[in-house]
CSV table of C-alpha atoms and ligand atoms in Angstrom, one decimal:
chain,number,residue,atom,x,y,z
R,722,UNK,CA,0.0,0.0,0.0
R,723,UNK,CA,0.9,3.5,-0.5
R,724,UNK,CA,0.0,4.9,2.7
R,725,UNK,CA,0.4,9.2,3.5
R,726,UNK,CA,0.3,10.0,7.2
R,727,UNK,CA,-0.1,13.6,8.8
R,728,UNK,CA,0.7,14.5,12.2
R,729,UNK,CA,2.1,16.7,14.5
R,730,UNK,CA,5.6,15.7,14.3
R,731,UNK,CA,6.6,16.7,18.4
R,732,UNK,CA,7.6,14.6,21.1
R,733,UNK,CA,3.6,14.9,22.1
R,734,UNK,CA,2.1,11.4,22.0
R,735,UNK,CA,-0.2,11.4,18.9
R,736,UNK,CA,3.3,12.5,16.6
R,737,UNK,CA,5.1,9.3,18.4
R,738,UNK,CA,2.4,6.8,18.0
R,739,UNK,CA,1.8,8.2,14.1
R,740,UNK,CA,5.4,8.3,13.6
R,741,UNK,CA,6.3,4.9,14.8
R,742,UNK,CA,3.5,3.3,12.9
R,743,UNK,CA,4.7,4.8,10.0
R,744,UNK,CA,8.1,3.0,10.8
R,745,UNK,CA,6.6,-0.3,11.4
R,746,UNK,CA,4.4,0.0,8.1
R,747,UNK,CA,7.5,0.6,6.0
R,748,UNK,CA,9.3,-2.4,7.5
R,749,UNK,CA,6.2,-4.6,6.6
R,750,UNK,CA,6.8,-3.5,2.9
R,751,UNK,CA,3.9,-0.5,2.7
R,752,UNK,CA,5.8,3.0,1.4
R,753,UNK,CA,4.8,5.5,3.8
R,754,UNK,CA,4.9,9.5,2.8
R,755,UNK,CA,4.9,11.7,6.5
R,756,UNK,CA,3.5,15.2,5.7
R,757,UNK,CA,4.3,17.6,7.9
R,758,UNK,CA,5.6,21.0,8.7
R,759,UNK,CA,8.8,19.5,10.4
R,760,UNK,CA,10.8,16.3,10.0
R,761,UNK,CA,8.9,14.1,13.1
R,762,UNK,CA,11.4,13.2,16.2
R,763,UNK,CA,11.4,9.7,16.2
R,764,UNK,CA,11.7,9.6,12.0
R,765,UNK,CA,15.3,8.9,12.6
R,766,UNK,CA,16.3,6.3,10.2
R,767,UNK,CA,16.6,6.0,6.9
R,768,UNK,CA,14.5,3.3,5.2
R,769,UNK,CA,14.1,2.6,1.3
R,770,UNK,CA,10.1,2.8,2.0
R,771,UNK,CA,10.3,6.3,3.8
R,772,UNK,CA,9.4,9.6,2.5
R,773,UNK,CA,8.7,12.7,4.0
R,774,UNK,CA,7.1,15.5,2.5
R,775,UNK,CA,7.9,19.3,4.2
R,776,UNK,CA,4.3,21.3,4.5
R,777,UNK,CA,5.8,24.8,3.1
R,778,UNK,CA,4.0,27.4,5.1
R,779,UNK,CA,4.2,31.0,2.9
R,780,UNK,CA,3.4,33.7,4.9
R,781,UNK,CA,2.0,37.6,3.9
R,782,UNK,CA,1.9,41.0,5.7
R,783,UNK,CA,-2.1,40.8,5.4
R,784,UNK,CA,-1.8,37.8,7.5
R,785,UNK,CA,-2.4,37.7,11.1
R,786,UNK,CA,-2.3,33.8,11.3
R,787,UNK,CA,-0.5,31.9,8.0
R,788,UNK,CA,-3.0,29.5,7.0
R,789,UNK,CA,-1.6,26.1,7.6
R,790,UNK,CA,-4.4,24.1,7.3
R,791,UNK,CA,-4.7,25.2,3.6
R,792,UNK,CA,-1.0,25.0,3.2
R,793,UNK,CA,-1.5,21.4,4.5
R,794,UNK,CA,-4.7,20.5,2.0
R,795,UNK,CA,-2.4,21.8,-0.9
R,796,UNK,CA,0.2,19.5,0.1
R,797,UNK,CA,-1.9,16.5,0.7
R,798,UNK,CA,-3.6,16.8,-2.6
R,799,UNK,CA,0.1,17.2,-4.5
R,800,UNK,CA,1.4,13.9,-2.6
R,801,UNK,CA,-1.6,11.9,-3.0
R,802,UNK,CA,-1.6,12.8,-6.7
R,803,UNK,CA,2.0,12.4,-7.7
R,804,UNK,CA,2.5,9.6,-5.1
R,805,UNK,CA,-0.4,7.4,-6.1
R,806,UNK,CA,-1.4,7.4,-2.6
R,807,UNK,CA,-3.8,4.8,-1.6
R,808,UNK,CA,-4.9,6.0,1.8
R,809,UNK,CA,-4.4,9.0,3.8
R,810,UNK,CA,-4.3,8.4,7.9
R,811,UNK,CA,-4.0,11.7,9.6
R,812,UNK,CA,-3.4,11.9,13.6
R,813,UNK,CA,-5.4,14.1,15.6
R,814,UNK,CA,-8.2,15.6,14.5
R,815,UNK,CA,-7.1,19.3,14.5
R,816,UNK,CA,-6.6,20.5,11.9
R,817,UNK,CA,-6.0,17.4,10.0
R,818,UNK,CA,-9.1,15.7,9.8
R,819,UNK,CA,-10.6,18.6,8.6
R,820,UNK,CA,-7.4,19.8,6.0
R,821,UNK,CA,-7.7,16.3,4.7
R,822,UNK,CA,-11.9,16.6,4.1
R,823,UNK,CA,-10.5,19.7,2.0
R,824,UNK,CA,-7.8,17.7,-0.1
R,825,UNK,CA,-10.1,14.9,-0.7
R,826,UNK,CA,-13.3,17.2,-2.1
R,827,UNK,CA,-10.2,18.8,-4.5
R,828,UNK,CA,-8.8,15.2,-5.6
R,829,UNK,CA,-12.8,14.5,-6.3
R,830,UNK,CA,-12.5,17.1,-9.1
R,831,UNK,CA,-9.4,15.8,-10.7
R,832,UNK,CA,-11.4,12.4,-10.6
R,833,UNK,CA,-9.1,10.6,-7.5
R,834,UNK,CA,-10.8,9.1,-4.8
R,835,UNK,CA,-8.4,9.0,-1.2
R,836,UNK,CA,-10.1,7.3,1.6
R,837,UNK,CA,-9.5,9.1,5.0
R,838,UNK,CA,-8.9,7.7,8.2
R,839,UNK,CA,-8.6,9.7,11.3
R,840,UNK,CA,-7.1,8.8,14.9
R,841,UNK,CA,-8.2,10.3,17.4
R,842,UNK,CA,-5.6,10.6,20.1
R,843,UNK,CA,-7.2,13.0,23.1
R,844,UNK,CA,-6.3,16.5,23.5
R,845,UNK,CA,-8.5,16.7,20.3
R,846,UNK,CA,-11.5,15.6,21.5
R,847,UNK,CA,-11.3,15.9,25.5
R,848,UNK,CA,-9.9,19.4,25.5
R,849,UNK,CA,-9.3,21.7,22.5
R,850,UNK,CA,-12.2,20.0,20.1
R,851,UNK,CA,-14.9,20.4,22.6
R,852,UNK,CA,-14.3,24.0,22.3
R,853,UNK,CA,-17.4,25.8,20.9
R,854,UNK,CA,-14.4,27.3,18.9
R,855,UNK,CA,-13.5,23.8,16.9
R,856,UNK,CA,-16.6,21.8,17.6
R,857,UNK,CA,-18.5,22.3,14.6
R,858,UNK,CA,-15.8,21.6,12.2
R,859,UNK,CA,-14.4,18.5,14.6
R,860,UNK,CA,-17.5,16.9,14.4
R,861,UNK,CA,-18.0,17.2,10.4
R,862,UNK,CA,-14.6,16.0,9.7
R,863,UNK,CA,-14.8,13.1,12.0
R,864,UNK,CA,-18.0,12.4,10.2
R,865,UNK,CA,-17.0,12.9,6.9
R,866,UNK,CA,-13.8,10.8,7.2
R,867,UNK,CA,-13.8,7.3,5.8
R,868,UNK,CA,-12.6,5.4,9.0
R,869,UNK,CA,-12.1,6.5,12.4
R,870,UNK,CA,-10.3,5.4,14.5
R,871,UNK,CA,-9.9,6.3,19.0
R,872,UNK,CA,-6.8,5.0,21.2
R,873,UNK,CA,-9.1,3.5,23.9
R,874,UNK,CA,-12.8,2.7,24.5
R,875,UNK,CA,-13.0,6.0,27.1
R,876,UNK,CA,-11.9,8.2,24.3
R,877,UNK,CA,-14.2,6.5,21.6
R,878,UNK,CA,-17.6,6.6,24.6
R,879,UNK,CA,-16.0,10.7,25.5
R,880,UNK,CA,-16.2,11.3,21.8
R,881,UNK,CA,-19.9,9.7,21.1
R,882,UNK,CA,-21.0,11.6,24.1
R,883,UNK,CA,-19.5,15.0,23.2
R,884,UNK,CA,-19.9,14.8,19.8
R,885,UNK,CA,-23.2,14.2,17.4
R,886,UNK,CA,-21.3,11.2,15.3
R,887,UNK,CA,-22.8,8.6,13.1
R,888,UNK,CA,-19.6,7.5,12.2
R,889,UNK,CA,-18.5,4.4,13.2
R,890,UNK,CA,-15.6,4.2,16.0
R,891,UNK,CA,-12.7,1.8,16.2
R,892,UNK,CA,-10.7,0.9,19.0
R,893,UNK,CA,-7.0,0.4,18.2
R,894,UNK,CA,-4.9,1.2,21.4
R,895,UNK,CA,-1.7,2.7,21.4
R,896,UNK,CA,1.4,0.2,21.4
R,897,UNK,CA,5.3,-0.7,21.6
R,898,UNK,CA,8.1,-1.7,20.0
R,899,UNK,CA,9.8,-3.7,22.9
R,900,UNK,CA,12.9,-4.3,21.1
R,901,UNK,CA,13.6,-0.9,21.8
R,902,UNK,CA,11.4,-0.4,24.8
R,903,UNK,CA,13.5,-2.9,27.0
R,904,UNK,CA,14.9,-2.8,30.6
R,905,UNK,CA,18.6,-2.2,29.3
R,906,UNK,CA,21.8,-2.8,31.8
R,907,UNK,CA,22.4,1.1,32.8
R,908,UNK,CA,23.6,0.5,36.5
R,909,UNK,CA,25.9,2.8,36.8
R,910,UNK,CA,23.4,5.7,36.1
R,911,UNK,CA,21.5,4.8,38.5
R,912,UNK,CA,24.6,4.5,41.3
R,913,UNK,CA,25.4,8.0,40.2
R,914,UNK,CA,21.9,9.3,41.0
R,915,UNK,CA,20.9,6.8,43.8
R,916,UNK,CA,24.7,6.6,45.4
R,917,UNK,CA,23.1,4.9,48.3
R,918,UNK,CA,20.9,2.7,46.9
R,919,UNK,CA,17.4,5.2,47.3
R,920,UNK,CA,14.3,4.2,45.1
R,921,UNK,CA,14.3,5.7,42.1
R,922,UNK,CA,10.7,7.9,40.7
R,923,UNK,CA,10.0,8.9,37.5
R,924,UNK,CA,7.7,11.5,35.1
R,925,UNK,CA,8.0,11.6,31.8
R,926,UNK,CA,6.0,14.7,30.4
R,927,UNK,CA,5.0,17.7,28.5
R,928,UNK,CA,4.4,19.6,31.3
R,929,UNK,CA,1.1,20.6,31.3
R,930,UNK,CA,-1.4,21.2,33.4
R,931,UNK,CA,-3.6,18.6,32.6
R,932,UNK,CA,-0.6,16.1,33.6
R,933,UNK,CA,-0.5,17.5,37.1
R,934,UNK,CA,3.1,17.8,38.0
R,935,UNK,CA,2.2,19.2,41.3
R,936,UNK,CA,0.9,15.8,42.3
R,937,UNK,CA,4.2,13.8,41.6
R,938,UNK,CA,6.4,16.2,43.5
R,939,UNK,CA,4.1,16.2,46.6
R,940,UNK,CA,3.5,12.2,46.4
R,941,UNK,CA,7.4,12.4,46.4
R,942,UNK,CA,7.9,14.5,48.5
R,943,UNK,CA,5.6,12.5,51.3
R,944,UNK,CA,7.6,9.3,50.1
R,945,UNK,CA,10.9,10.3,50.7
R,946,UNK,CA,10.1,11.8,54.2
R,947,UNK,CA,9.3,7.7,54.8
R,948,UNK,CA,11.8,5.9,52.7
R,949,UNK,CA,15.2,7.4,50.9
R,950,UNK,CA,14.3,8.1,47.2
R,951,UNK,CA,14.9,10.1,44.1
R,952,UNK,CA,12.7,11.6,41.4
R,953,UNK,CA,13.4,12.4,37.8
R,954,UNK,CA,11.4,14.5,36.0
R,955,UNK,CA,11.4,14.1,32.1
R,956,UNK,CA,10.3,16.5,29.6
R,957,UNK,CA,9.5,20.4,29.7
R,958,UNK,CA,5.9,23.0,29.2
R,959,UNK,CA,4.4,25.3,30.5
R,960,UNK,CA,4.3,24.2,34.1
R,961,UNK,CA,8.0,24.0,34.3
R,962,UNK,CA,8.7,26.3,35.7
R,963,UNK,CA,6.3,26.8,38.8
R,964,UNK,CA,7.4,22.8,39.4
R,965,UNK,CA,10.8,24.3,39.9
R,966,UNK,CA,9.6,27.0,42.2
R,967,UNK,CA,7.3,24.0,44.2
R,968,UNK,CA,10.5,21.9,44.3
R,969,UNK,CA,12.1,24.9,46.4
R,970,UNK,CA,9.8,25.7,48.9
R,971,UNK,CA,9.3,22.2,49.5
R,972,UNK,CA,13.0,21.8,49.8
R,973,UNK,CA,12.7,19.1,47.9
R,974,UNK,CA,15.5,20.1,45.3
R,975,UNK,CA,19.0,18.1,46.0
R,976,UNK,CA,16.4,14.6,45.4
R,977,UNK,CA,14.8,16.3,42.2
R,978,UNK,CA,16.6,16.3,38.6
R,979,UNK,CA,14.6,18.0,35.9
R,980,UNK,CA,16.1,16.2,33.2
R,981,UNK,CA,14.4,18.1,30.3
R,982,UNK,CA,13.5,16.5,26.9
R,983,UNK,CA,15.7,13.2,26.4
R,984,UNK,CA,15.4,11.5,23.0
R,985,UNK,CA,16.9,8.3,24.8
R,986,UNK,CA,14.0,8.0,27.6
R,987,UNK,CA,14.4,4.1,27.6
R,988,UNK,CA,17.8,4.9,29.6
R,989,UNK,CA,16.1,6.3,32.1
R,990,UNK,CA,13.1,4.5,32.8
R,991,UNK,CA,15.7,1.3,32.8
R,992,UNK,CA,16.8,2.5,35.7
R,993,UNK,CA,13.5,3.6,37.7
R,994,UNK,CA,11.4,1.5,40.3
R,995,UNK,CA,8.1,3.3,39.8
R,996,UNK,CA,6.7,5.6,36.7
R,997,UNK,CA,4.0,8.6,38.2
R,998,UNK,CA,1.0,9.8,35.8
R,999,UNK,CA,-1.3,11.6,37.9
R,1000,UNK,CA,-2.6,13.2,35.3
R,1001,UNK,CA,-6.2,14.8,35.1
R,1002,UNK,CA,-7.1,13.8,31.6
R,1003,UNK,CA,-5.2,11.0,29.7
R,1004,UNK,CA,-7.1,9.2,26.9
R,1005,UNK,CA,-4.9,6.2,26.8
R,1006,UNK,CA,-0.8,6.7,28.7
R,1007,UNK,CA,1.6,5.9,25.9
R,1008,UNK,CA,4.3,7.1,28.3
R,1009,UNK,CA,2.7,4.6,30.9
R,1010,UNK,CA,2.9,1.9,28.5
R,1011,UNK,CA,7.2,2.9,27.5
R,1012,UNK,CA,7.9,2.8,31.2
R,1013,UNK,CA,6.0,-0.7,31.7
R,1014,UNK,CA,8.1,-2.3,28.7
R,1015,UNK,CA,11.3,-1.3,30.6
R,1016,UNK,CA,9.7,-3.2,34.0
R,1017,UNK,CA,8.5,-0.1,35.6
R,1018,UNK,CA,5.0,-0.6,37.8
R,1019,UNK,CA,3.0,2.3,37.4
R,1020,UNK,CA,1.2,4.7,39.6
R,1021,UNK,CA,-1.6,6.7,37.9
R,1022,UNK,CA,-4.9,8.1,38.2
R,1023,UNK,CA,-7.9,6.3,37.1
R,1024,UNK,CA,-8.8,9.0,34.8
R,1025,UNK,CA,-9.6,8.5,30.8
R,1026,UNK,CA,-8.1,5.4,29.2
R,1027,UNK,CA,-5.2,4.6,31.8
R,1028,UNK,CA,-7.4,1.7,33.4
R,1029,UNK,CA,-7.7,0.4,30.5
R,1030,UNK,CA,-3.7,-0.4,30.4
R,1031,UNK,CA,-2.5,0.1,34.2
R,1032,UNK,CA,-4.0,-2.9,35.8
R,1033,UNK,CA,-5.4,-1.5,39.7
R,1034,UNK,CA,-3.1,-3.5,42.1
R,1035,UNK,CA,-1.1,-5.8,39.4
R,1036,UNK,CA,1.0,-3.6,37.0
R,1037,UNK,CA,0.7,-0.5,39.5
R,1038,UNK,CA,-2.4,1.3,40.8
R,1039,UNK,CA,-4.7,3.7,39.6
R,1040,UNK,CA,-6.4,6.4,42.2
R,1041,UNK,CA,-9.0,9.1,42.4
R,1042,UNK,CA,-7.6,12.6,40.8
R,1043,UNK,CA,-5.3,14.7,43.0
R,1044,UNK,CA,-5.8,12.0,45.8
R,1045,UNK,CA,-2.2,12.4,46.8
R,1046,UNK,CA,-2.8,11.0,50.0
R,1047,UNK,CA,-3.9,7.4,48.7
R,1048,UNK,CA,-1.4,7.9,46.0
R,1049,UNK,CA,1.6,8.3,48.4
R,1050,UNK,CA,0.5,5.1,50.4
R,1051,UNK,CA,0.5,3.4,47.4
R,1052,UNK,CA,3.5,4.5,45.9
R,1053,UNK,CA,4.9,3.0,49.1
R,1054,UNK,CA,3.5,-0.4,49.5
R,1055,UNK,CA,4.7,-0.6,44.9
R,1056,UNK,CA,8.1,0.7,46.1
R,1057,UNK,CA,8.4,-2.1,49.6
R,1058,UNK,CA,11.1,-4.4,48.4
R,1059,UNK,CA,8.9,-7.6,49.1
R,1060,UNK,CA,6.4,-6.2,46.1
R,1061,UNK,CA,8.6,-3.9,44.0
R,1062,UNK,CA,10.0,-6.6,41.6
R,1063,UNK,CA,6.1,-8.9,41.3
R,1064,UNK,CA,5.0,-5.4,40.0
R,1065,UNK,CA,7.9,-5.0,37.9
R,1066,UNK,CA,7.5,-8.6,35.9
R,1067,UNK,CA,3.6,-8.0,36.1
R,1068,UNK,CA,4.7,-4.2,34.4
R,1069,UNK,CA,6.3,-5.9,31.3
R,1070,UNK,CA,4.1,-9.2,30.5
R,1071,UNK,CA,1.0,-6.3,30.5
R,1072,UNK,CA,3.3,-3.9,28.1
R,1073,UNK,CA,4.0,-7.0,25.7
R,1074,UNK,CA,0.1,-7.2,25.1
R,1075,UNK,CA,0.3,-4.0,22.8
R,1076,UNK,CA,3.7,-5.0,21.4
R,1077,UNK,CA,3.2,-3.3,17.9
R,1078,UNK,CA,3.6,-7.0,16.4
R,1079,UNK,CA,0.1,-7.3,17.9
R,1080,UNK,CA,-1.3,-4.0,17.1
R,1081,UNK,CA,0.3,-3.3,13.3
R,1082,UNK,CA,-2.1,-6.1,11.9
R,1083,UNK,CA,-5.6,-4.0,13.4
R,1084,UNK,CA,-4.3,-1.2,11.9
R,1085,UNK,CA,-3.2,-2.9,8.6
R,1086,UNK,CA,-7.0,-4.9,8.8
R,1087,UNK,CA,-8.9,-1.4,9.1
R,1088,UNK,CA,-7.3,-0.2,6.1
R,1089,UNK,CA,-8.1,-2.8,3.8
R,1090,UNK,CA,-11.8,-3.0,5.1
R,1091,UNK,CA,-11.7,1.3,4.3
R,1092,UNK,CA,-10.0,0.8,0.6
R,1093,UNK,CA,-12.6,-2.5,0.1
R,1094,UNK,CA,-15.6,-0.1,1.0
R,1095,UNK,CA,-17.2,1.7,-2.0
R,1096,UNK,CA,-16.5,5.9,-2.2
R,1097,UNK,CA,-19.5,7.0,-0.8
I,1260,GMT,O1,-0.4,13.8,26.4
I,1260,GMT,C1,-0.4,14.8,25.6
I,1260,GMT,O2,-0.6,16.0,26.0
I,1260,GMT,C2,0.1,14.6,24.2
I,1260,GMT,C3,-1.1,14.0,23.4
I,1260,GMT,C4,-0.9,14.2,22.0
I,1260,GMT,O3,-1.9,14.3,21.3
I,1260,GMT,O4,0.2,14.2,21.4
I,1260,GMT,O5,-1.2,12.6,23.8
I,1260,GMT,C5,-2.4,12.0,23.6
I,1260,GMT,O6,-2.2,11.0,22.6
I,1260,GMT,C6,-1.4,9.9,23.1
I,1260,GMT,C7,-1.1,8.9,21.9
I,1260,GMT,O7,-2.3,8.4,21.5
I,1260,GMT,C8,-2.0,9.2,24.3
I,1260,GMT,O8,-1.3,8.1,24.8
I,1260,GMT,C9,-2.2,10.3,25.4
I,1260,GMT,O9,-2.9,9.7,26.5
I,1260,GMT,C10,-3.0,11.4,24.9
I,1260,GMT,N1,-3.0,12.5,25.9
I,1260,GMT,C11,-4.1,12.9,26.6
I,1260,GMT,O10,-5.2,12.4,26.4
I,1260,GMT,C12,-3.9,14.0,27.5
């Protein structure tokens, strides 16, 4: 297949997941074109059924805001023409769902009919596309596209509930490549940041508000008044820098290391003994799921999707929003060296059911039942 996939090609979740599916598609023989503004993170290899296609964004005095979701269109319509593009999959509904409805009415006219399929990741449904601002125009494009797709049954029921669709929704969870997502032999990082022998936390973020940083400084800071321990704090945002200011008055700072945003995050979670996601929304956890393939138990909320992967009392626990009370016990009885390592091996055999060997197939399936349906 000749597959094009636009995302948003950050660090942020919905860019990994697209990117590495892209990846794994290539491998399996499909050529995949990326369209986006920037080359995506993780596409860091070079592979003989990779292409990537630069969204050029031309700007004007008279504009206030360059247009990039016509900028986008334009460059959809060019790949999927000179490309022979069989399928377009584009990640996160805004603006790409609605960019690609665009490209697709202007292929109609030069006689080329491009199935759509849209994933829906989170953020674009549970907080931007809810917005009276985007709601109309989420709503059509989801509607209009030829297959959707959600990353966990709470997102698919939020989006059905939030959303007038008639479009049918299909689960296909987020997954991992556990041949790079493996505990890997790093034990002299961790003596240089546990020197003697402390539990290790971690967060792995974008800092925002919805992933509650406050929360996994004051769980660790309750934790370490009990047992020694250190935290690392991956990633940056917006909330950076009030975590920082929180880590000071708490005196928390000499056992804190903001480590900022690490391309090799495997290396550190190799090292950790428990992975923190408090956060307040979270339609699924990919970074939940990375730390479990490197035998870290997690402890989360219960909010969103994260049930759904963080099995309550067997790969981790999962507790009420900004309960940091019951999260802090928790975190304590994960951490007690007669339970750490049951969690730990309960961690990875949970993270090998959404090894992308099992997930690439749904994925591959879907596509074939959208090109086998008639244009409508
Ligand atoms: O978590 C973020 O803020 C980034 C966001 C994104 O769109 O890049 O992640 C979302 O998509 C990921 C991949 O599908 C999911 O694993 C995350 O749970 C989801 N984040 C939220 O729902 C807050």
């Amino acid at each position: 297949m000749n597959i094009g996939i636009v995302c948003y090609p950050t660090f942020g979740g919905s860019g990994v997941v697209a990117t590495e599916l892209g990846k794994a598609l290539a491998k399996n023989g499909h050529n995949v074109h990326f369209i986006t503004y920037s080359q995506p993170t993780r596409l860091d290899f070079f592979n003989q059924n990779l292409f990537y296609h630069e969204v050029d964004i031309r700007t004007y005095p008279l504009f206030q805001y360059p247009p990039y979701e016509l900028a986008l269109a334009s460059k959809m319509v060019d790949v999927v023409e000179h490309e022979n593009l069989d399928l377009l999959h584009v990640h996160y509904a805004i603006p790409h769902a609605s960019a690609a409805f665009m490209a697709k009415q202007i292929l109609k006219e030069k006689n080329i009919n491009i199935p759509v399929v849209t994933t829906l990741h989170g953020t674009d449904i549970t907080l931007v596309g809810k917005d009276p601002s985007y709601e109309p125009v989420v709503t059509f494009s989801i509607n209009k596209s030829d297959g959707v797709t959600a990353v966990s049954e709470d997102l698919k029921k939020d989006t059905l509930e939030h959303f007038d669709i008639y479009q049918h929704i299909e689960v296909i969870p987020n997954f991992i490549d556990l041949s790079r997502f493996k505990r890997q032999k790093k034990e002299h990082f961790k003596t240089a940041i546990c020197p003697n022998g402390e539990k290790l936390m971690v967060h792995t973020s974008n800092f925002r508000k919805v992933k509650r940083v406050e929360d996994v400084i004051h769980v660790f800071n309750n934790v370490r008044k009990i047992i020694p321990a250190k935290l690392l704090l991956v990633g940056d945002g917006p909330e950076r820098i009030k975590m920082e200011k929180l880590c000071r008055e708490l005196g928390t700072c000499e056992d804190i290391r903001f480590l900022g945003k690490l391309e090799a995050v495997e290396e550190v979670l190799s090292v950790s003994d428990l992975f923190l996601m408090p956060s307040e929304k979270e339609s699924f956890g990919l970074a939940a799921l990375e730390a479990m393939a490197c035998e870290v138990p997690v402890l989360s909320s219960n909010a969103g999707g994260i049930p759904e992967l963080n099995i309550n009392g067997v790969t981790g626990f999962t507790c009420n929003v900004g309960d940091v009370k019951d999260m802090t016990e928790k975190a304590l009885y994960i951490l007690a060296d007669e339970h750490l390592d049951t969690f730990k091996k309960a961690a990875l055999e949970r993270a090998k059911e959404f090894d992308i060997s099992n997930i690439l197939p749904l994925y591959e399936n879907f596509y074939d039942k959208i090109l086998k349906t008639e244009p409508a």
